[in-house]
C-alpha positions as CSV (number, residue, x, y, z in Angstrom):
1,M,-7.3,-8.5,-12.9
2,K,-4.4,-9.7,-11.7
3,I,-2.1,-12.0,-9.2
4,T,0.9,-11.1,-9.1
5,I,3.7,-13.4,-7.6
6,Y,7.3,-13.0,-5.8
7,T,8.6,-16.3,-5.6
8,D,12.4,-17.1,-4.1
9,G,14.0,-19.9,-3.2
10,S,17.5,-20.5,-1.0
11,S,19.5,-23.0,0.0
12,R,23.0,-23.7,2.7
13,G,25.4,-25.0,0.9
14,N,24.7,-26.7,-3.0
15,P,23.0,-28.8,-1.9
16,G,22.4,-28.7,1.2
17,P,19.4,-27.1,3.2
18,G,17.3,-25.4,1.0
19,G,13.6,-23.5,1.4
20,W,11.1,-21.5,-1.1
21,A,8.6,-18.1,-0.8
22,A,6.0,-17.0,-2.5
23,V,4.2,-13.9,-2.1
24,L,0.9,-13.4,-3.8
25,L,-0.5,-10.0,-4.7
26,I,-3.8,-10.2,-6.0
27,D,-5.6,-7.6,-7.2
28,G,-8.6,-6.4,-5.1
29,Q,-11.3,-7.0,-8.4
30,A,-10.7,-10.7,-8.1
31,V,-10.7,-11.0,-4.2
32,K,-15.2,-10.8,-3.1
33,H,-15.4,-10.5,0.3
34,S,-18.9,-12.6,2.9
35,E,-20.5,-9.4,1.7
36,G,-20.4,-10.3,-2.1
37,E,-18.5,-6.9,-3.1
38,K,-14.9,-6.9,-4.0
39,G,-12.5,-4.7,-2.7
40,D,-8.7,-4.0,-0.4
41,A,-6.5,-6.1,-2.9
42,E,-5.1,-9.8,-0.9
43,V,-1.7,-10.8,0.1
44,I,-0.1,-14.9,0.3
45,E,2.9,-15.6,1.8
46,L,4.1,-18.8,2.1
47,G,6.7,-20.6,2.5
48,G,8.4,-23.8,2.7
49,R,11.8,-25.8,3.2
50,E,13.3,-29.6,2.3
51,N,17.1,-30.6,4.6
52,L,18.0,-31.8,1.2
53,T,17.8,-29.5,-1.9
54,T,19.9,-27.3,-4.4
55,N,18.7,-23.1,-5.5
56,N,17.5,-24.1,-7.7
57,R,15.1,-26.7,-7.0
58,M,14.1,-23.9,-3.9
59,E,13.6,-21.8,-7.0
60,L,11.4,-23.6,-8.7
61,M,9.7,-24.6,-6.0
62,G,8.7,-20.9,-5.2
63,A,7.3,-21.2,-8.6
64,I,5.5,-23.7,-8.1
65,K,3.6,-23.1,-5.1
66,G,2.6,-19.6,-6.0
67,L,0.4,-21.0,-8.8
68,Q,-1.0,-23.8,-7.0
69,E,-2.4,-21.4,-5.1
70,V,-4.0,-19.6,-7.8
71,P,-7.7,-20.9,-8.3
72,D,-9.2,-21.7,-11.6
73,I,-10.3,-18.9,-13.4
74,R,-12.2,-18.9,-16.4
75,Q,-11.7,-15.1,-18.1
76,S,-14.6,-13.5,-19.6
77,D,-15.0,-11.3,-22.9
78,S,-15.4,-8.7,-20.8
79,Q,-12.4,-9.6,-17.7
80,T,-8.9,-10.1,-18.8
81,V,-7.2,-11.8,-16.1
82,T,-3.1,-11.8,-15.5
83,V,-0.5,-14.1,-13.8
84,E,2.5,-12.1,-13.4
85,V,6.1,-14.8,-11.8
86,C,8.3,-12.2,-10.6
87,T,11.8,-14.8,-10.3
88,D,15.2,-13.2,-9.9
89,S,16.5,-16.3,-10.9
90,Q,16.8,-16.2,-14.3
91,Y,17.0,-20.2,-14.6
92,V,13.2,-19.9,-13.7
93,K,12.5,-17.5,-15.7
94,K,14.6,-18.2,-19.2
95,G,13.3,-21.8,-18.4
96,M,9.9,-21.6,-18.3
97,S,9.3,-18.2,-21.1
98,E,13.0,-20.0,-23.0
99,W,13.4,-22.7,-22.7
100,I,11.4,-25.3,-22.1
101,D,8.4,-25.5,-25.8
102,G,12.6,-27.2,-26.5
103,W,13.3,-28.8,-23.7
104,I,9.9,-31.2,-24.8
105,K,10.4,-31.5,-27.9
106,R,13.6,-33.0,-27.4
107,G,12.1,-35.8,-25.3
108,W,13.4,-33.4,-22.4
109,K,17.0,-32.8,-23.9
110,S,18.7,-29.6,-23.4
111,S,20.0,-28.4,-26.8
112,Q,23.6,-30.0,-25.6
113,K,21.3,-32.9,-25.9
114,K,22.0,-33.5,-22.3
115,D,19.0,-34.7,-19.8
116,V,17.3,-31.9,-18.3
117,L,18.4,-30.8,-14.8
118,N,14.7,-30.8,-12.9
119,R,12.7,-32.0,-15.3
120,D,10.3,-33.3,-11.9
121,L,10.0,-29.2,-11.3
122,W,9.6,-28.0,-14.3
123,E,6.6,-30.5,-15.1
124,M,4.8,-29.3,-11.7
125,L,5.7,-25.6,-13.4
126,K,4.2,-26.4,-16.4
127,K,1.5,-28.1,-15.7
128,E,0.4,-24.6,-13.1
129,E,0.7,-23.1,-16.4
130,D,-1.3,-25.1,-18.7
131,R,-4.3,-25.6,-16.2
132,L,-4.0,-21.2,-15.9
133,K,-3.9,-20.9,-19.8
134,E,-6.8,-23.5,-20.0
135,G,-8.9,-20.4,-18.2
136,K,-7.2,-18.1,-21.3
137,V,-5.6,-16.7,-17.7
138,K,-2.1,-14.9,-19.7
139,V,0.6,-16.0,-17.8
140,I,3.3,-13.9,-18.2
141,W,7.4,-14.6,-16.2
142,T,9.1,-12.0,-15.2
143,Y,13.2,-11.9,-14.2
144,V,13.4,-9.0,-11.2
145,P,16.6,-8.6,-9.8
146,A,17.5,-9.5,-6.5
147,H,17.7,-6.7,-3.4
148,V,17.9,-4.2,-5.4
149,G,15.0,-3.1,-2.9
150,V,12.1,-4.9,-5.2
151,V,10.1,-4.8,-1.3
152,M,7.8,-7.7,-2.2
153,N,11.1,-9.6,-3.7
154,E,13.1,-9.1,-0.6
155,R,9.9,-10.2,1.3
156,A,10.5,-13.4,-0.9
157,D,13.8,-13.9,-0.7
158,T,13.5,-13.6,3.5
159,I,10.8,-15.9,3.8
160,A,13.5,-18.2,1.8
161,T,16.2,-17.9,3.7
162,M,14.5,-18.2,7.3
163,C,12.9,-21.8,5.9
164,A,16.2,-23.0,4.9
165,D,17.8,-22.1,8.2
166,D,14.9,-23.6,10.0
167,A,13.7,-20.4,12.0
168,S,10.9,-21.5,14.4
169,D,10.0,-17.1,14.9
170,L,8.4,-17.7,11.2
171,Q,5.4,-15.8,11.1
172,L,3.5,-16.1,7.3
173,Y,1.0,-13.5,6.5
174,R,-2.6,-13.7,5.0
175,G,-5.0,-11.1,4.5
176,P,-5.4,-7.6,3.0
177,K,-3.2,-5.6,1.8
178,S,-4.1,-2.3,3.7
179,D,-3.3,-4.5,6.8
180,Y,0.4,-6.1,5.1
181,V,3.4,-4.9,6.8
182,V,6.6,-6.5,5.4
């Protein structure tokens, strides 16, 4: 079973109005329908905004909200569960896969002995990752280059930008992948 989450953040000014997005693709093995059978994969789009924020905070918020949408899962011996977070932010990817353990060991200080910026959001993100890992879920952090045609990443960018712009015509999708049109 696999859940893939594409995340993005946007701000108009840094700081300025900002938006975050997460697009979850949940493998059909994980989706149970009313009859109890497993079937089509599910897509869930999420987005939100803040009036005064930074791009990095919105990148983090997209990842947090995406992981929060993943229910508590207990991996059994016969089932492998993977959550892959795809981000076009090296800040988020490296923060979670390379830097965070050192920050925690140093009392939330960087290698230059300065306070880690956005600590509140890093702590929230780490808490969500730890929650999934308690269920023996494998969490993978993947860097996806921005604006190179990765469809789900482009959709996350569109949602984050529209949220930053407070667009009234934004419609978020939740439903079967077979009915999903980007």
